[in-house]
Amino acid sequence: MKTRMLRDIEVSEVGMGCMAFSHGYGRIPEEKYSIEAIRNAYENGCTFFDTAEVYSPNLSGIGHNELIVGKALKGFREEVVLATKLMLHGLGFGGVYKTIRSHLAAIQNIYSM
């Protein structure tokens, strides 16, 4: 698969949006199917995956999609680029910076499981 540069990060020209593995387009597939689809995309040259902490059944949970993506990428996480979105709500002491740092630390834990 062809690649492109996002400044100094090389990614596949075609990325995989992972939202539908948790909500959005009808029935949510079984986790096994979702993991298999992500791994097949990687095996066919995809190195750019998009997720978000809010992607979950009925948008009722946090991290559902990120957990699926994390499980799927186990063993080759360092070979791909992840894009994720987070919600900035209820900002307390430390504001945006602290919230983003906290989110990134949580995501780091998910993808290193």
XYZ file of N, CA, C and O in Angstrom:
452
model
N 0.842 -1.174 0.000
C 0.000 0.000 0.000
C 0.892 1.244 0.000
O 1.930 1.261 0.657
N 0.474 2.241 -0.718
C 1.217 3.489 -0.750
C 1.132 4.171 0.618
O 0.200 3.936 1.383
N 2.109 5.013 0.880
C 2.131 5.754 2.143
C 2.190 7.249 1.870
O 2.493 7.680 0.750
N 1.888 7.995 2.898
C 1.986 9.460 2.854
C 2.646 9.943 4.132
O 2.611 9.249 5.146
N 3.172 11.135 4.064
C 3.786 11.732 5.238
C 2.813 12.745 5.851
O 2.272 13.596 5.148
N 2.595 12.616 7.134
C 1.882 13.627 7.913
C 2.971 14.325 8.715
O 3.389 13.838 9.763
N 3.478 15.377 8.130
C 4.671 16.053 8.628
C 5.816 15.056 8.677
O 6.346 14.685 7.659
N 6.178 14.510 9.848
C 7.283 13.549 9.922
C 6.814 12.144 10.310
O 7.609 11.305 10.697
N 5.517 11.882 10.150
C 4.958 10.570 10.463
C 4.475 9.922 9.168
O 3.665 10.490 8.441
N 4.973 8.724 8.900
C 4.549 8.008 7.693
C 3.362 7.104 8.014
O 3.395 6.336 8.979
N 2.310 7.214 7.206
C 1.114 6.395 7.387
C 0.665 5.848 6.034
O 1.018 6.374 4.990
N -0.149 4.798 6.092
C -0.720 4.256 4.863
C -1.686 5.278 4.266
O -2.304 6.059 4.985
N -1.775 5.282 2.932
C -2.696 6.212 2.270
C -4.135 5.966 2.689
O -4.928 6.883 2.766
N -4.455 4.728 2.940
C -5.795 4.366 3.389
C -5.721 4.013 4.864
O -4.949 3.140 5.262
N -6.499 4.716 5.661
C -6.567 4.423 7.086
C -7.852 3.674 7.391
O -8.731 3.543 6.540
N -7.955 3.194 8.605
C -9.147 2.467 9.022
C -9.831 3.209 10.160
O -9.267 3.358 11.237
N -11.044 3.671 9.879
C -11.879 4.244 10.928
C -12.545 3.106 11.679
O -13.173 2.236 11.066
N -12.411 3.082 12.987
C -12.860 1.940 13.780
C -14.185 2.172 14.510
O -14.632 1.301 15.256
N -14.821 3.307 14.301
C -16.051 3.640 15.019
C -17.113 2.553 14.917
O -17.765 2.213 15.910
N -17.320 1.992 13.736
C -18.411 1.038 13.524
C -18.248 -0.244 14.339
O -19.194 -1.013 14.463
N -17.084 -0.470 14.927
C -16.910 -1.640 15.784
C -17.545 -1.428 17.151
O -17.610 -2.354 17.956
N -18.012 -0.204 17.413
C -18.617 0.107 18.708
C -19.981 0.783 18.610
O -20.753 0.732 19.551
N -20.262 1.473 17.530
C -21.567 2.117 17.335
C -21.613 2.783 15.971
O -20.619 2.887 15.282
N -22.793 3.244 15.591
C -22.887 4.142 14.465
C -23.580 3.660 13.213
O -24.271 4.415 12.573
N -23.382 2.409 12.822
C -23.930 1.957 11.548
C -24.732 0.664 11.705
O -24.508 -0.308 11.012
N -25.657 0.648 12.637
C -26.469 -0.552 12.833
C -25.895 -1.455 13.897
O -25.285 -1.003 14.860
N -26.064 -2.756 13.678
C -25.641 -3.747 14.672
C -24.116 -3.730 14.847
O -23.367 -3.714 13.875
N -23.683 -3.769 16.090
C -22.254 -3.796 16.408
C -21.754 -5.228 16.221
O -22.343 -6.163 16.744
N -20.661 -5.393 15.478
C -20.144 -6.750 15.277
C -19.557 -7.320 16.569
O -19.214 -6.585 17.490
N -19.409 -8.627 16.589
C -18.769 -9.277 17.728
C -17.318 -8.814 17.811
O -16.683 -8.527 16.799
N -16.800 -8.763 19.035
C -15.434 -8.294 19.243
C -14.427 -9.104 18.432
O -13.492 -8.537 17.845
N -14.610 -10.418 18.364
C -13.693 -11.274 17.607
C -13.621 -10.835 16.141
O -12.546 -10.769 15.550
N -14.776 -10.523 15.556
C -14.829 -10.061 14.173
C -14.091 -8.727 14.027
O -13.327 -8.520 13.077
N -14.329 -7.814 14.966
C -13.695 -6.491 14.913
C -12.180 -6.609 14.967
O -11.462 -5.960 14.191
N -11.701 -7.422 15.881
C -10.253 -7.624 16.019
C -9.680 -8.225 14.743
O -8.636 -7.787 14.241
N -10.366 -9.195 14.196
C -9.922 -9.828 12.952
C -9.879 -8.816 11.801
O -8.932 -8.802 11.007
N -10.882 -7.961 11.715
C -10.922 -6.956 10.645
C -9.755 -5.978 10.767
O -9.114 -5.629 9.763
N -9.452 -5.537 11.975
C -8.339 -4.607 12.196
C -7.023 -5.280 11.829
O -6.175 -4.689 11.147
N -6.845 -6.513 12.257
C -5.606 -7.248 11.943
C -5.477 -7.500 10.445
O -4.381 -7.408 9.882
N -6.587 -7.797 9.777
C -6.544 -7.987 8.319
C -6.156 -6.701 7.610
O -5.403 -6.729 6.628
N -6.670 -5.575 8.100
C -6.300 -4.283 7.508
C -4.786 -4.080 7.633
O -4.119 -3.691 6.663
N -4.248 -4.362 8.812
C -2.806 -4.221 9.023
C -2.020 -5.150 8.095
O -1.047 -4.732 7.468
N -2.451 -6.395 8.005
C -1.757 -7.367 7.154
C -1.786 -6.971 5.677
O -0.943 -7.402 4.897
N -2.739 -6.116 5.315
C -2.838 -5.639 3.937
C -2.268 -4.241 3.763
O -2.556 -3.569 2.774
N -1.469 -3.804 4.722
C -0.722 -2.566 4.569
C -1.253 -1.342 5.290
O -0.643 -0.282 5.234
N -2.375 -1.446 5.961
C -2.921 -0.294 6.685
C -2.119 -0.062 7.963
O -1.931 -0.982 8.763
N -1.651 1.164 8.134
C -0.873 1.501 9.335
C -1.446 2.707 10.075
O -0.804 3.250 10.967
N -2.658 3.123 9.703
C -3.270 4.308 10.321
C -4.678 3.946 10.775
O -5.530 3.578 9.955
N -4.924 4.018 12.081
C -6.206 3.623 12.658
C -6.776 4.781 13.478
O -6.057 5.444 14.210
N -8.087 4.981 13.335
C -8.768 6.089 14.005
C -9.810 5.545 14.982
O -10.599 4.672 14.638
N -9.828 6.082 16.204
C -10.752 5.679 17.251
C -11.114 6.916 18.084
O -10.709 8.018 17.768
N -11.892 6.715 19.122
C -12.223 7.791 20.065
C -12.716 7.172 21.357
O -13.313 6.088 21.351
N -12.476 7.866 22.459
C -12.885 7.324 23.745
C -14.397 7.191 23.871
O -14.890 6.330 24.581
N -15.154 7.985 23.160
C -16.612 7.964 23.292
C -17.275 6.889 22.428
O -18.436 6.567 22.640
N -16.558 6.299 21.487
C -17.159 5.261 20.652
C -17.488 4.044 21.518
O -16.596 3.334 21.984
N -18.765 3.834 21.743
C -19.237 2.728 22.565
C -20.697 2.470 22.221
O -21.351 3.317 21.610
N -21.217 1.305 22.610
C -22.626 1.038 22.324
C -23.524 2.155 22.875
O -23.417 2.517 24.048
N -24.337 2.728 22.001
C -25.232 3.837 22.365
C -24.501 5.038 22.964
O -25.086 5.818 23.684
N -23.212 5.144 22.696
C -22.373 6.220 23.246
C -22.512 6.297 24.761
O -22.458 7.361 25.361
N -22.672 5.131 25.396
C -22.948 5.092 26.828
C -21.728 4.814 27.689
O -21.822 4.819 28.909
N -20.598 4.553 27.086
C -19.414 4.223 27.879
C -18.205 4.970 27.382
O -18.263 5.727 26.433
N -17.120 4.749 28.051
C -15.869 5.389 27.674
C -14.831 4.300 27.414
O -14.642 3.408 28.237
N -14.176 4.361 26.279
C -13.057 3.484 25.989
C -13.379 2.166 25.317
O -12.465 1.400 25.027
N -14.636 1.877 25.031
C -15.005 0.589 24.410
C -14.214 0.351 23.124
O -13.599 -0.701 22.941
N -14.226 1.316 22.224
C -13.558 1.164 20.942
C -12.044 1.124 21.103
O -11.361 0.334 20.455
N -11.515 1.951 21.966
C -10.073 1.968 22.188
C -9.591 0.624 22.730
O -8.501 0.165 22.373
N -10.391 -0.029 23.568
C -10.021 -1.351 24.077
C -9.973 -2.385 22.949
O -9.050 -3.208 22.903
N -10.963 -2.336 22.060
C -10.969 -3.264 20.921
C -9.736 -3.036 20.043
O -9.038 -3.978 19.669
N -9.473 -1.785 19.714
C -8.319 -1.464 18.871
C -7.029 -1.901 19.567
O -6.134 -2.474 18.940
N -6.934 -1.650 20.868
C -5.754 -2.071 21.623
C -5.520 -3.566 21.567
O -4.392 -4.033 21.365
N -6.592 -4.345 21.738
C -6.469 -5.809 21.654
C -6.039 -6.237 20.255
O -5.204 -7.125 20.096
N -6.606 -5.608 19.246
C -6.302 -5.977 17.864
C -4.849 -5.675 17.494
O -4.241 -6.420 16.727
N -4.304 -4.612 18.034
C -2.949 -4.190 17.659
C -1.860 -4.824 18.512
O -0.679 -4.574 18.287
N -2.260 -5.645 19.476
C -1.280 -6.281 20.354
C -0.274 -7.065 19.517
O -0.633 -7.835 18.631
N 0.977 -6.802 19.780
C 2.043 -7.481 19.050
C 2.672 -6.655 17.942
O 3.782 -6.931 17.520
N 1.979 -5.633 17.479
C 2.555 -4.771 16.439
C 2.167 -3.311 16.635
O 2.222 -2.517 15.703
N 1.798 -2.939 17.848
C 1.368 -1.570 18.150
C 2.385 -0.525 17.709
O 2.032 0.535 17.209
N 3.651 -0.803 17.892
C 4.696 0.176 17.571
C 4.861 0.392 16.070
O 5.561 1.304 15.659
N 4.195 -0.403 15.259
C 4.320 -0.302 13.811
C 3.184 0.470 13.157
O 3.141 0.587 11.936
N 2.253 0.979 13.965
C 1.105 1.701 13.419
C 0.972 3.070 14.078
O 1.594 3.352 15.095
N 0.141 3.900 13.456
C -0.159 5.229 13.992
C -1.629 5.238 14.387
O -2.489 4.792 13.631
N -1.891 5.745 15.577
C -3.261 5.839 16.078
C -3.695 7.291 16.150
O -2.930 8.154 16.554
N -4.933 7.523 15.757
C -5.568 8.823 15.973
C -6.731 8.555 16.912
O -7.486 7.606 16.716
N -6.853 9.342 17.955
C -7.978 9.192 18.865
C -8.477 10.578 19.257
O -7.759 11.558 19.135
N -9.730 10.614 19.629
C -10.324 11.872 20.072
C -10.759 11.717 21.520
O -11.093 10.622 21.943
N -10.742 12.796 22.248
C -11.167 12.750 23.629
C -12.181 13.844 23.905
O -12.302 14.804 23.164
N -12.913 13.641 24.986
C -13.929 14.629 25.368
C -13.339 15.546 26.429
O -12.720 15.084 27.382
N -13.523 16.835 26.237
C -13.066 17.811 27.224
C -14.295 18.347 27.954
O -14.883 19.338 27.560
N -14.682 17.659 28.991
C -15.822 18.089 29.783
C -15.437 18.021 31.251
O -14.555 17.279 31.649
N -16.078 18.829 32.039
C -15.805 18.825 33.469
C -14.367 19.151 33.804
O -13.764 18.506 34.649
N -13.803 20.137 33.124
C -12.413 20.500 33.371
C -12.267 21.032 34.792
O -12.912 21.981 35.191
N -11.411 20.380 35.547
C -11.159 20.808 36.923
C -9.844 21.537 37.010
O -9.370 22.140 36.050
N -9.220 21.442 38.164
C -7.937 22.081 38.404
C -6.918 21.548 37.408
O -6.779 20.361 37.209
N -6.227 22.403 36.735
C -5.237 22.010 35.747
C -5.734 22.187 34.330
O -4.966 22.180 33.387
N -7.058 22.314 34.169
C -7.658 22.616 32.882
C -7.364 21.620 31.784
O -7.238 20.423 32.007
N -7.273 22.146 30.573
C -7.120 21.333 29.373
C -5.840 20.508 29.428
O -5.845 19.317 29.120
N -4.747 21.110 29.819
C -3.454 20.407 29.828
C -3.527 19.160 30.704
O -3.156 18.065 30.278
N -4.015 19.297 31.912
C -4.094 18.168 32.838
C -5.052 17.094 32.305
O -4.775 15.904 32.407
N -6.162 17.523 31.718
C -7.135 16.582 31.175
C -6.519 15.773 30.037
O -6.662 14.554 29.974
N -5.827 16.437 29.129
C -5.198 15.746 28.000
C -4.110 14.800 28.492
O -4.038 13.650 28.052
N -3.276 15.238 29.422
C -2.217 14.368 29.963
C -2.814 13.127 30.613
O -2.321 12.021 30.434
N -3.887 13.304 31.358
C -4.556 12.193 32.024
C -5.126 11.212 31.002
O -4.992 9.992 31.139
N -5.752 11.756 29.971
C -6.312 10.911 28.915
C -5.207 10.123 28.214
O -5.339 8.918 28.002
N -4.129 10.766 27.863
C -3.046 10.092 27.162
C -2.415 9.004 28.024
O -2.043 7.946 27.510
N -2.295 9.249 29.311
C -1.763 8.228 30.215
C -2.685 7.014 30.245
O -2.223 5.864 30.235
N -3.993 7.241 30.286
C -4.967 6.130 30.281
C -4.874 5.354 28.986
O -4.928 4.119 28.970
N -4.769 6.064 27.859
C -4.662 5.416 26.552
C -3.378 4.601 26.473
O -3.376 3.484 25.958
N -2.300 5.138 26.996
C -1.015 4.409 27.014
C -1.201 3.072 27.722
O -0.719 2.045 27.247
N -1.935 3.078 28.819
C -2.175 1.835 29.557
C -3.007 0.857 28.741
O -2.749 -0.340 28.768
N -4.014 1.346 28.046
C -4.863 0.470 27.223
C -4.028 -0.219 26.156
O -4.123 -1.422 25.949
N -3.201 0.535 25.444
C -2.463 -0.033 24.320
C -1.238 -0.828 24.737
O -0.619 -1.486 23.909
N -0.887 -0.800 26.005
C 0.246 -1.615 26.459
C -0.218 -2.861 27.191
O 0.595 -3.610 27.712
N -1.530 -3.111 27.234
C -2.066 -4.312 27.908
C -1.631 -5.565 27.195
O -1.503 -5.671 26.055
